[in-house]
Tab-separated table of C-alpha atoms and ligand atoms in Angstrom:
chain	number	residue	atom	x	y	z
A	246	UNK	CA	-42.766	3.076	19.850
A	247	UNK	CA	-39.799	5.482	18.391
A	248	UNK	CA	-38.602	4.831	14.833
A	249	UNK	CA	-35.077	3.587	17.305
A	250	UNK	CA	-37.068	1.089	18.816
A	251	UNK	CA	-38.932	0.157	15.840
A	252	UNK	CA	-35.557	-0.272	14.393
A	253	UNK	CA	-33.495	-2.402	17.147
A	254	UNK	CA	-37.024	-4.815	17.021
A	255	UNK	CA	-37.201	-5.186	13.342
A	256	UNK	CA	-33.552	-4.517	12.037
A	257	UNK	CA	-31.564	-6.935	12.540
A	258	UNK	CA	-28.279	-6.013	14.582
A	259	UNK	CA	-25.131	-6.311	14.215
A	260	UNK	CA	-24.199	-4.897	17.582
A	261	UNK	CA	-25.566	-3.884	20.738
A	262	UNK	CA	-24.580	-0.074	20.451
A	263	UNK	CA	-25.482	0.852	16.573
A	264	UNK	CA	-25.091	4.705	16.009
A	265	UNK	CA	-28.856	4.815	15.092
A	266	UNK	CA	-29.367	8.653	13.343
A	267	UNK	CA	-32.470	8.331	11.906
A	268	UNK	CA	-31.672	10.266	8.508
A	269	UNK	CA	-34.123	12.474	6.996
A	270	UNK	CA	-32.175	13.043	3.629
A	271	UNK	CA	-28.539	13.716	2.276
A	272	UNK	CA	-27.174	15.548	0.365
A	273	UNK	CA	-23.109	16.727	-0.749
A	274	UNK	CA	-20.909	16.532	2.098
A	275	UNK	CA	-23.694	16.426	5.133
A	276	UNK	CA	-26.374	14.104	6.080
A	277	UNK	CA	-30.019	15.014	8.062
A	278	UNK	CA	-31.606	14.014	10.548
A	279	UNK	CA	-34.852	13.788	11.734
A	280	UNK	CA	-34.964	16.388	14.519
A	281	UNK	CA	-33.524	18.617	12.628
A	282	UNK	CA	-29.156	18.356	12.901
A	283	UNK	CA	-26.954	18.325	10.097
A	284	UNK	CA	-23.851	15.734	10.006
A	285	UNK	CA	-20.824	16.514	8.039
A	286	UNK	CA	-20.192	12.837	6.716
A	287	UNK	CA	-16.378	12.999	6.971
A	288	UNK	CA	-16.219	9.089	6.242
A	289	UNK	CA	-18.554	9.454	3.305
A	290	UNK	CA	-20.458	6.313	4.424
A	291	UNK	CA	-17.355	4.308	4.591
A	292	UNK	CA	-15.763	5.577	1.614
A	293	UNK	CA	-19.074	5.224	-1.011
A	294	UNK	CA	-20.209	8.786	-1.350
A	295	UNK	CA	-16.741	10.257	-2.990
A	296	UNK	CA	-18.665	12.787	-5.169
A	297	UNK	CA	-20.719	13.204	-1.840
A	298	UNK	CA	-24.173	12.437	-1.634
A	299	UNK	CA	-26.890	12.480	-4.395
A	300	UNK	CA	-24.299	14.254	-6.814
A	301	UNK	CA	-26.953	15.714	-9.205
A	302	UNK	CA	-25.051	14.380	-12.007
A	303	UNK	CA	-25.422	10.564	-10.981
A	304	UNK	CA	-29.157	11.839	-9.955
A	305	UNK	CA	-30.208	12.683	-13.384
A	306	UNK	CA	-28.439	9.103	-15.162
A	307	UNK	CA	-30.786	7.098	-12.482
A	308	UNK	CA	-33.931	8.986	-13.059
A	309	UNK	CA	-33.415	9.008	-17.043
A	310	UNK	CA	-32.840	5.194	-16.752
A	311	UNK	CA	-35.814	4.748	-14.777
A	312	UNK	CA	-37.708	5.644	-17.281
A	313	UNK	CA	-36.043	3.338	-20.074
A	314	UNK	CA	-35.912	-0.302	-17.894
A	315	UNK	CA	-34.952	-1.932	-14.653
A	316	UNK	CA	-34.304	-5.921	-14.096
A	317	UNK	CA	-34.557	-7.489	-17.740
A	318	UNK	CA	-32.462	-10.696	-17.270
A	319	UNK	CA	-30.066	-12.424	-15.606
A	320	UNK	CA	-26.322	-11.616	-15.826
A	321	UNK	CA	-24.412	-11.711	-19.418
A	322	UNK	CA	-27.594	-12.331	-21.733
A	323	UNK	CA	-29.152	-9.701	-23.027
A	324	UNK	CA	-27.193	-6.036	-23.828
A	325	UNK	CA	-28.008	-3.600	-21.937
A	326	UNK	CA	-26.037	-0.240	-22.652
A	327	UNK	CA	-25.549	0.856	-19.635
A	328	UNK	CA	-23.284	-2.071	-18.672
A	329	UNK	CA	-21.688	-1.407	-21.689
A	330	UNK	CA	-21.242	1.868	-21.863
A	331	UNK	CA	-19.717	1.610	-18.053
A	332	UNK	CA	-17.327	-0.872	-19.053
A	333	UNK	CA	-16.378	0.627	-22.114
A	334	UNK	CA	-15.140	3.720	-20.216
A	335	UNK	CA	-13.708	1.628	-17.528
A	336	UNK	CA	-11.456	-0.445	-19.274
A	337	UNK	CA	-10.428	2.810	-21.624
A	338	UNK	CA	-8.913	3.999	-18.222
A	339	UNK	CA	-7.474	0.580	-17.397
A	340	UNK	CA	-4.145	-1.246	-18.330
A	341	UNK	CA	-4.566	-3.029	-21.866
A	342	UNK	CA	-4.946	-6.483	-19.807
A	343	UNK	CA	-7.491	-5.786	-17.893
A	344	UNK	CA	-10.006	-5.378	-20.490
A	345	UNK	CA	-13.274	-7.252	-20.119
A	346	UNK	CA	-15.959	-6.360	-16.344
A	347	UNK	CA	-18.054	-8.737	-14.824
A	348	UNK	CA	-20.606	-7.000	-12.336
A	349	UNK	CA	-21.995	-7.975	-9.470
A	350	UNK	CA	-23.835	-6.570	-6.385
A	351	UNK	CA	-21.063	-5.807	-3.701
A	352	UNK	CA	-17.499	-6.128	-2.570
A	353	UNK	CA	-17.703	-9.186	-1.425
A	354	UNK	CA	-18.937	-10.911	-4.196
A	355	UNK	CA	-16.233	-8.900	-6.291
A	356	UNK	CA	-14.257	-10.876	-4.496
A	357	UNK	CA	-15.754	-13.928	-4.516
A	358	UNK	CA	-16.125	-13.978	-8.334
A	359	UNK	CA	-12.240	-13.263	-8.464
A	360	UNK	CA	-11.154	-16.340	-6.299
A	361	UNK	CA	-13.602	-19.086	-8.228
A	362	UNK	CA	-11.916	-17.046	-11.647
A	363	UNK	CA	-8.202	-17.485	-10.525
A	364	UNK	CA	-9.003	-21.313	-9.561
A	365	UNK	CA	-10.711	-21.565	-12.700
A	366	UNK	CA	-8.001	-20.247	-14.941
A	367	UNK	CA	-5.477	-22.074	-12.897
A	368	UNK	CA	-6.648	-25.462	-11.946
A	369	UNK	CA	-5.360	-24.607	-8.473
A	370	UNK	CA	-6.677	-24.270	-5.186
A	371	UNK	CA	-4.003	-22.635	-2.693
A	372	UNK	CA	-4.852	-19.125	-1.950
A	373	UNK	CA	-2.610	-16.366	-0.317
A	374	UNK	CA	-3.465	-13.738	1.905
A	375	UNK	CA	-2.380	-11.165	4.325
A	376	UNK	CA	-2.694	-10.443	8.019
A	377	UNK	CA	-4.970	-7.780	9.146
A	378	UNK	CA	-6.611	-7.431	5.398
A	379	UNK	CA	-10.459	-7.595	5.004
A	380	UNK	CA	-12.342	-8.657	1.942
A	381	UNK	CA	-16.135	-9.073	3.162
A	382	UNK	CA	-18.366	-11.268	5.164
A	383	UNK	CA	-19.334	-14.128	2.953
A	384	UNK	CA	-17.681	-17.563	3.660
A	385	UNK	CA	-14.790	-17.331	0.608
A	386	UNK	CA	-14.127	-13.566	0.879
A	387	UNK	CA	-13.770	-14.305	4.894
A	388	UNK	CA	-11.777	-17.156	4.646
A	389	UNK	CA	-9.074	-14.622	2.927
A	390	UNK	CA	-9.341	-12.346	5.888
A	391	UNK	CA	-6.578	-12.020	8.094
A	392	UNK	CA	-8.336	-11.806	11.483
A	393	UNK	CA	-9.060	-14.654	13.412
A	394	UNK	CA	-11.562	-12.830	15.811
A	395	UNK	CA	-14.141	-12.504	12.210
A	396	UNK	CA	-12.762	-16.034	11.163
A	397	UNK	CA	-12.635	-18.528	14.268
A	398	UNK	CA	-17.026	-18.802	14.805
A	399	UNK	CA	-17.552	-19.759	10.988
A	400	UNK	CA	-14.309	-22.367	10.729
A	401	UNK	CA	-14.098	-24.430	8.897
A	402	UNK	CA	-14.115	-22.122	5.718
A	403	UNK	CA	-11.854	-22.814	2.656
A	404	UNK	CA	-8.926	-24.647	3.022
A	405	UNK	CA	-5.124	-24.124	1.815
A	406	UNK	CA	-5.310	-20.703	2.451
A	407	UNK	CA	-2.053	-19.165	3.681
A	408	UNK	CA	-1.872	-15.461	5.437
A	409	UNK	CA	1.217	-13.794	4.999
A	410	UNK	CA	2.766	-10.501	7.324
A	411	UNK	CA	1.986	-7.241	4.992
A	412	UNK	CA	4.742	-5.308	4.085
A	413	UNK	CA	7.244	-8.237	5.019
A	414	UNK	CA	9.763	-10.336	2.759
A	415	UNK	CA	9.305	-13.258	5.283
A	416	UNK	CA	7.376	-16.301	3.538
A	417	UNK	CA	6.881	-14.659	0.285
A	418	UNK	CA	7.797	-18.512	-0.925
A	419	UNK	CA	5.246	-19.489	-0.529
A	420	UNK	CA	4.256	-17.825	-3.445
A	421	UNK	CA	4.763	-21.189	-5.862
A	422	UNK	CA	3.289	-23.171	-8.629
A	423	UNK	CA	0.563	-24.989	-6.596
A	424	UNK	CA	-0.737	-21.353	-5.874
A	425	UNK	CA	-4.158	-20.492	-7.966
A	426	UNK	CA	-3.963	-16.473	-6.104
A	427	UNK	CA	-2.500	-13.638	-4.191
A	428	UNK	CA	-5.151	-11.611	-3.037
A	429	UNK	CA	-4.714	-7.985	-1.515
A	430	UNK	CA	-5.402	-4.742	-0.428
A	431	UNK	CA	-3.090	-2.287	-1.928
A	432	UNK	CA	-3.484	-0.236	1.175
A	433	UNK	CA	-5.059	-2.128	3.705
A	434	UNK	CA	-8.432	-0.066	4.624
A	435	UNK	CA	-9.816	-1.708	7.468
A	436	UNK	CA	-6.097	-3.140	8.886
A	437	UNK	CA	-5.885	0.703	9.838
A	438	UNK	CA	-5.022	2.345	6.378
A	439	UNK	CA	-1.579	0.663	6.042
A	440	UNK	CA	-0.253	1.416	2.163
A	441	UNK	CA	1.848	-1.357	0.676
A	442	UNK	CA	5.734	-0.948	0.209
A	443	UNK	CA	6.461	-0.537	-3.097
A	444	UNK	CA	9.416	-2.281	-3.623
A	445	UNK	CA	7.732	-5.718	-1.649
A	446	UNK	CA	4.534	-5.274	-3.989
A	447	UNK	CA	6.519	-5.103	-7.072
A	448	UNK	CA	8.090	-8.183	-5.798
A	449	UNK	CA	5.072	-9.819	-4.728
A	450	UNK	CA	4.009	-9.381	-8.547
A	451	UNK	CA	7.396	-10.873	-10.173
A	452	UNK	CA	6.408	-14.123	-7.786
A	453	UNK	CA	3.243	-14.091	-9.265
A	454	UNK	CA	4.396	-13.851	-12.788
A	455	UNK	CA	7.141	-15.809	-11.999
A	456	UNK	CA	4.704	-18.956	-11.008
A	457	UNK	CA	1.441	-18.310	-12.895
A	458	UNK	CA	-0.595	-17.166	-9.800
A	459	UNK	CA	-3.162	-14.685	-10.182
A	460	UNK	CA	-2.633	-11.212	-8.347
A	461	UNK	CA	-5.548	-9.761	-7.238
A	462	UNK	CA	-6.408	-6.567	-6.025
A	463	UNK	CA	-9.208	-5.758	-3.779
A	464	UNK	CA	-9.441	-2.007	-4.307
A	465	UNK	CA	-13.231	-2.333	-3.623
A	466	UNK	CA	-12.144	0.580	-0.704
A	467	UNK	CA	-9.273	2.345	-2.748
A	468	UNK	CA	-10.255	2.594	-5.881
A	469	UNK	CA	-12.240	5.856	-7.915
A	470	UNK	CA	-9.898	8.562	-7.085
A	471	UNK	CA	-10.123	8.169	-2.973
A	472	UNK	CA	-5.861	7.526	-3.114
A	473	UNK	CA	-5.544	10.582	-5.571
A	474	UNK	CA	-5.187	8.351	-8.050
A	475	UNK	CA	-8.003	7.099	-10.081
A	476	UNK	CA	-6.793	3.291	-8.893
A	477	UNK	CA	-4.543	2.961	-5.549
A	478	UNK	CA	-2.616	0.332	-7.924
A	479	UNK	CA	-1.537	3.266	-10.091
A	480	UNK	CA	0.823	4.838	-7.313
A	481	UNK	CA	3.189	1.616	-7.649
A	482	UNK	CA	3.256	1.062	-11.372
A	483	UNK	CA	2.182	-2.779	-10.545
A	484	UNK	CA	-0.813	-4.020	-12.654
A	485	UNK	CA	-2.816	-6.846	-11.112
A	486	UNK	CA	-4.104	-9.782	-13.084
A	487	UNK	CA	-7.782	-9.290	-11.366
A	488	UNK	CA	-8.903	-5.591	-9.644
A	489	UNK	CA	-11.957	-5.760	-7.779
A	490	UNK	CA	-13.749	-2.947	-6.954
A	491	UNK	CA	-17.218	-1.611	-5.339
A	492	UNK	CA	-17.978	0.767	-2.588
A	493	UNK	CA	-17.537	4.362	-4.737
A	494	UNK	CA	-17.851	2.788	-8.180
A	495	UNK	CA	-22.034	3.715	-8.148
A	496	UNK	CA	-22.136	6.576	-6.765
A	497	UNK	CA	-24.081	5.909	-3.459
A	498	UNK	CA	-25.851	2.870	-5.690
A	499	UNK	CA	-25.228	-0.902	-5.159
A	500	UNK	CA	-22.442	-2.440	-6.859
A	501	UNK	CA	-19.176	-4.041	-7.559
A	502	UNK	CA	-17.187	-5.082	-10.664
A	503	UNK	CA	-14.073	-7.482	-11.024
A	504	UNK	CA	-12.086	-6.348	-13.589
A	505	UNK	CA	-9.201	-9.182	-16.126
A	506	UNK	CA	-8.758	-9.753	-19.468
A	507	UNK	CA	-10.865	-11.636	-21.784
A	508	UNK	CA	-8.355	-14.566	-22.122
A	509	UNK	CA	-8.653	-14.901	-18.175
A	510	UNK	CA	-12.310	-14.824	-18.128
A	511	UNK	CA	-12.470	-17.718	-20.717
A	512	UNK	CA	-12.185	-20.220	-17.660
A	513	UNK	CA	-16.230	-19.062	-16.868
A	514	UNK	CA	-17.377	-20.094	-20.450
A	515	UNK	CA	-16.920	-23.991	-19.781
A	516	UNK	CA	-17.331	-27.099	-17.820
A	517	UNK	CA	-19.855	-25.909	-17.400
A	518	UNK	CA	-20.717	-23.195	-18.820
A	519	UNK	CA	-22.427	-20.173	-16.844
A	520	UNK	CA	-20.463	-21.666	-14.114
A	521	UNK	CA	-20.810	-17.894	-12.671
A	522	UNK	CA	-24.103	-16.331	-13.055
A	523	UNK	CA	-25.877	-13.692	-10.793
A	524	UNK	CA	-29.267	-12.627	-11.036
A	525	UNK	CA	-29.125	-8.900	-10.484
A	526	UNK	CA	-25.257	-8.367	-11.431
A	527	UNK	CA	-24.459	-5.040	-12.987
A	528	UNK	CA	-28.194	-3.554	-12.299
A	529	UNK	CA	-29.105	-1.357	-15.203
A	530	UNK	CA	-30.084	1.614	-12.488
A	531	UNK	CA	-26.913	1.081	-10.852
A	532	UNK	CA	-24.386	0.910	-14.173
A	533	UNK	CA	-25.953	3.896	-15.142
A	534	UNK	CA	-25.069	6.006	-12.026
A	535	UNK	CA	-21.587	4.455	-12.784
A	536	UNK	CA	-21.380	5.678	-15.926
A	537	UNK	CA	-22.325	9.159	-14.604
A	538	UNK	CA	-20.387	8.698	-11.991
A	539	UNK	CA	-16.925	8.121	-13.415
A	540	UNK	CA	-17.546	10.434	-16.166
A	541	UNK	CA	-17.966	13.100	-13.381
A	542	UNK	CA	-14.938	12.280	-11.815
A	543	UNK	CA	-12.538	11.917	-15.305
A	544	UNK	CA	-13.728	15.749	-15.784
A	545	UNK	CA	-13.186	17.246	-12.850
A	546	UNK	CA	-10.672	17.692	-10.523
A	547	UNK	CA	-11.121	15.514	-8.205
A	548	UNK	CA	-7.887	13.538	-7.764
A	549	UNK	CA	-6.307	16.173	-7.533
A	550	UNK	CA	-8.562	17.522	-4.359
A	551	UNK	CA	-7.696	14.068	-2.840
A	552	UNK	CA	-4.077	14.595	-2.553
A	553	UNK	CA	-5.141	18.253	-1.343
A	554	UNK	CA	-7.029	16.944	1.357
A	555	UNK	CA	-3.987	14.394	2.140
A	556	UNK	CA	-1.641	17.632	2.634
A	557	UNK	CA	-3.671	19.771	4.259
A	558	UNK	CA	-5.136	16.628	6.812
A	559	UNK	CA	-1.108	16.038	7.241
A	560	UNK	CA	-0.049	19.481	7.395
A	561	UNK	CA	-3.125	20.241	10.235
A	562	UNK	CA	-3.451	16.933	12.533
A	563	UNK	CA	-0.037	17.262	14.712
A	564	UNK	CA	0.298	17.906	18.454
A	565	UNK	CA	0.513	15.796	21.895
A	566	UNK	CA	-1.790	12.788	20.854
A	567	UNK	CA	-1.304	11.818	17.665
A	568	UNK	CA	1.165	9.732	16.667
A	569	UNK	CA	0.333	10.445	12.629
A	570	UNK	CA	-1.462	10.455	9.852
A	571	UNK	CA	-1.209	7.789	7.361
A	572	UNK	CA	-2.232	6.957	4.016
A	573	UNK	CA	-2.593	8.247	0.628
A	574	UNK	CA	-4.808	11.193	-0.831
A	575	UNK	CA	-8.796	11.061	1.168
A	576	UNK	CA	-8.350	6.992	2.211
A	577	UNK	CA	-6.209	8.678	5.527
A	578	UNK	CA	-6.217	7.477	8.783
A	579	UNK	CA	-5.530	9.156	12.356
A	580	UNK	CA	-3.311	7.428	14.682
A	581	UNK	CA	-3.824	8.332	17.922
A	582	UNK	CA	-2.231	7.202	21.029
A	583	UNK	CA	-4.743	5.173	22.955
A	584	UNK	CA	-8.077	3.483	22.688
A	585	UNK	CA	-9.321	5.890	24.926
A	586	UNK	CA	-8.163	9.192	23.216
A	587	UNK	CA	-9.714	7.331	19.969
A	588	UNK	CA	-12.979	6.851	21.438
A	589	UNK	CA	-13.364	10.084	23.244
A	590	UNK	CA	-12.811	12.634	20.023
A	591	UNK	CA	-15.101	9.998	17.866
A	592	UNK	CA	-17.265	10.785	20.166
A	593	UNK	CA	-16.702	14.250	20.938
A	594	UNK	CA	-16.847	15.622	17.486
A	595	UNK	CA	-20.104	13.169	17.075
A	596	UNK	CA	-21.724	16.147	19.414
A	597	UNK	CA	-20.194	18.882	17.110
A	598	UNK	CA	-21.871	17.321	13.935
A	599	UNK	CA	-19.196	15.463	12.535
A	600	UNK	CA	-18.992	12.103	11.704
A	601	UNK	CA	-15.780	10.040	11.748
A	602	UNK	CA	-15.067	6.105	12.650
A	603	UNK	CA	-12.730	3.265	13.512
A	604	UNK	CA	-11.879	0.471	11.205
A	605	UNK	CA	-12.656	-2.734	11.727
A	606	UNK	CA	-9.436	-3.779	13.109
A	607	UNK	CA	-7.621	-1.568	14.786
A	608	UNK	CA	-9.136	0.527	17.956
A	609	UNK	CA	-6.685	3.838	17.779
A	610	UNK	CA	-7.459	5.049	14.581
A	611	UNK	CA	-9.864	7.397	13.312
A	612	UNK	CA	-11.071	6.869	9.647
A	613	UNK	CA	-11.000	10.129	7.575
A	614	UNK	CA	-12.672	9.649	4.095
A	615	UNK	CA	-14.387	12.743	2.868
A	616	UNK	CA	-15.868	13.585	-0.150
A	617	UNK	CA	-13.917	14.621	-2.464
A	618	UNK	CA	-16.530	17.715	-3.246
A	619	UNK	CA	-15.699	18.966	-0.041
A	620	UNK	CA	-14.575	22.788	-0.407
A	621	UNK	CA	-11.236	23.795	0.986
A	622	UNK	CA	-13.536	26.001	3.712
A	623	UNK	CA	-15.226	23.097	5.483
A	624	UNK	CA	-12.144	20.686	4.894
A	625	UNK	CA	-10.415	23.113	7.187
A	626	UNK	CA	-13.222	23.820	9.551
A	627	UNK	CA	-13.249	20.000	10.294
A	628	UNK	CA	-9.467	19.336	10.447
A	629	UNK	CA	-9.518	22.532	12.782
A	630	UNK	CA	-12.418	20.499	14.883
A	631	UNK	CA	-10.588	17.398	14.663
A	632	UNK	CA	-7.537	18.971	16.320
A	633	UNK	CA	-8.980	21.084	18.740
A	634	UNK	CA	-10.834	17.932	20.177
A	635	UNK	CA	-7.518	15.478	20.527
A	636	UNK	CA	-5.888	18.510	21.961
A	637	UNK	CA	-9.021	18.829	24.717
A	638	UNK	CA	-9.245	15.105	24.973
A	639	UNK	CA	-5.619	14.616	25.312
B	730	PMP	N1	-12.876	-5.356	0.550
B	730	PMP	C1	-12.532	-4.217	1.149
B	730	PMP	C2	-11.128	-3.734	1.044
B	730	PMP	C3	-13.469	-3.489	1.882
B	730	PMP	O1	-13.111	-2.346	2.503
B	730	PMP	C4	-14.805	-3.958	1.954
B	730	PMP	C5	-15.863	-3.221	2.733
B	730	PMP	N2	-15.422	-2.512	3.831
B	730	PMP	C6	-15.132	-5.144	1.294
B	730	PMP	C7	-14.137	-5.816	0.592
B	730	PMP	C8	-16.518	-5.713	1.326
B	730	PMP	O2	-17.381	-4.938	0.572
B	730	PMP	P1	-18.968	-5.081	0.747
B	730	PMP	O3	-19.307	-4.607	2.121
B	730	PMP	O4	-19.553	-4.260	-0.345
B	730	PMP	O5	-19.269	-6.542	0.581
C-alpha cells in the first residue's frame, strides 16, 4: 500500500480531495517531498512558518531545552523559565494593559480561554461577533464564527451570540451593558483578508469602553510581524482588552497565548479557583522556540520585509483577471475574478512548485503568506509565476 493510501485509511479526513505531498523535510522558504520536488511554501503553512521553516535559531532553543526538561506540571504551578522568559519579552513589546500571558495549545483555545475570561470578569453572557470571521473549530470558538455553512451541523452551540456586518456602522448598538465581549479579527484572514476600517474599529472600541465589554482580538493569524507590524492592532492605534494569538508565535511549534492585564485575569483565581487549567499549556519545548522566535524577529528586519513584500506583491499582480490585491504587509490576498480562474492558477502553479491556497470562506481568492525570510530574488520569481499563470489562465 503507498504511504497516500496508508494515509487516507489511517488519517482521518477532513475532505475527500486532501493535497496529500508526502514531505520528506523543510526547510526556509521550500518544503520536500518524497520523490524528490521542492515546494516553495508561499502560504508558509497557513501563516505559521514566518521565519520559514526550521529557522536555525528557533532549532537550537528546542534542542538546548530538550536537554534541560519537557512536561513537568500542569498549567500555572511550577516556574518554568521559558514561559517566563517568553512572556517577559512579550508583554515588554505590548501596551502597559496587557501585561500578564496565559498559554495554551492552539488558536482555538486562545480563544476559548478569552470568552470564559471576559464572562468571568464581567458576569455577562452576550457575545458579539462578525460575519464571515473565523476563530477555530471547537464548540465556543465556532459559535463566534460568522458562517453558517461551519455552524448549522453542530447547533445548538452557545447562545446570545450576536454577528454583526464587518466594516459596517449598522447594529453597532448592540454593543450595550448586558454584553460580556466583542470578539474580532482585525483583518479578517479566512473572510478573504478583509482589514478593518479604522475609523469603525476605533469606534467599535469607544462602545466597548463606553459599556464595560471586553474587546478582543483574535490576531492568532495576524499577529508576529505577518501585517508589517509586529501586532495587526498596531496599524489602528486601538488596544484591545484581550489579544489572542497562535499560529506564528512558536515558530513552526504548537501554541497559542491570550494576552490582558493582571486585574482582568483575577476573575480565573476564584469561585473556584483554577477555574481554567490546561494540562500541556505553554509547553516548555514550545515557549522556548517562542522565545527564540520573537527575539529573532525584534532583531531583524523583518517587518520591514513584510511591507516590502506588500509593495512589490501590489506593484506586480495587475492585468485582465485580477480584480486586486488586498491586505496589509505578507497576510495579502489575490482577488481574482471567478472561481474558476481561482482554481485553475492554484492549481497551475501547484505543477510549477509553488504552493498557494484559498481561505476558508471565500472561493476567488488566493492566499499569499510567505515567509518573511524570503529574499527579494525568489519573492519576484514567484510574483512573476503568479502573474504569468492568471494571465495564461485568464
Ligand atoms: N483564529 C483565526 C483568525 C485563525 O486564522 C485560526 C486558524 N486559521 C484560528 C483562530 C484557529 O487556530 P487553530 O487552528 O490553531 O485552532
Amino acid at each position: 500500500m503507498s504511504s497516500l493510501d496508508q494515509f487516507k485509511k489511517h488519517i482521518a479526513q477532513t475532505s475527500d480531495f486532501p493535497i496529500g505531498l508526502e514531505i520528506s523535510h523543510a526547510e526556509g522558504p521550500y518544503i520536500h517531498t518524497t520523490d524528490g520536488k521542492k515546494f516553495v511554501d508561499f502560504i508558509s503553512g497557513i501563516a505559521v512558518s514566518s521565519l520559514g521553516h526550521r529557522h536555525h535559531k528557533v532549532i537550537e532553543a528546542i534542542k538546548a531545552q530538550l536537554d534541560k526538561h519537557l512536561h513537568v506540571m500542569v498549567y500555572g504551578e511550577f516556574v518554568q523559565q521559558p514561559q517566563v522568559d517568553f512572556a517577559e519579552l512579550l508583554t515588554s513589546i505590548l501596551p502597559d494593559a496587557l501585561d500578564q500571558v496565559y498559554f495554551v495549545n492552539s488558536g482555538t483555545e486562545a480563544n476559548e480561554g478569552a470568552l470564559k475570561l471576559a464572562k468571568k470578569h464581567t458576569g455577562r453572557s452576550k457575545l458579539i461577533g462578525f460575519k464571515n470571521s473565523y476563530h477555530g473549530d471547537t464548540h465556543g470558538s465556532l459559535s463566534v464564527t460568522g458562517r453558517d455553512v461551519y455552524r448549522d451541523p453542530y447547533l445548538p452551540l452557545l447562545p446570545d451570540v450576536h454577528f454583526l456586518e464587518f466594516n459596517s456602522a449598522k447594529s453597532l448598538d448592540l454593543i450595550d451593558k448586558d454584553t460580556a465581549a466583542v470578539i474580532m479579527e482585525p483583518i479578517q484572514g479566512e473572510g478573504g483578508i478583509i482589514p478593518a476600517n479604522e475609523e469603525w474599529l476605533k469606534e467599535i472600541r469607544r462602545r466597548c469602553s463606553e459599556n464595560g465589554v471586553l474587546l478582543i482580538f483574535d490576531e492568532i493569524q495576524s499577529g508576529f510581524g505577518r501585517t508589517g507590524k509586529m501586532f495587526a492592532f498596531e496599524h489602528y492605534g486601538v488596544v484591545p482588552d484581550i489579544l489572542c494569538l497562535a499560529k506564528a508565535m512558536a515558530g513552526g511549534m504548537p501554541m497559542g497565548a491570550f494576552v490582558s492585564s493582571t486585574q482582568i485575569f483575577q476573575a480565573f483565581k476564584y469561585d473556584p479557583p483554577l477555574n481554567h487549567v490546561t494540562t500541556f499549556g505553554g509547553h516548555p519545548v514550545s515557549a522556548a522556540a517562542a522565545y527564540a522566535n520573537l527575539r529573532e524577529l525584534l532583531s531583524g528586519d523583518y517587518l520591514e520585509k513584510a511591507t516590502f513584500i506588500e509593495q512589490k506583491a501590489k506593484g506586480i499582480l495587475k492585468g485582465k483577471g485580477i480584480v486586486e490585491v488586498r491586505g496589509k504587509g505578507a497576510m495579502l490576498g489575490l482577488q481574482l475574478e471567478s472561481k474558476m480562474l481561482t482554481q485553475a492558477v492554484v492549481e497551475d502553479c501547484f505543477t510549477k512548485g509553488l504552493l498557494l491556497g484559498w481561505t476558508l470562506h471565500s472561493d476567488t481568492l488566493v492566499r499569499l503568506a510567505p515567509p518573511l525570510i524570503i529574499t527579494e530574488e525568489l519573492l519576484d520569481e514567484i510574483l512573476e509565476t503568479i502573474r504569468a499563470s492568471v494571465a495564461k489562465n485568464i
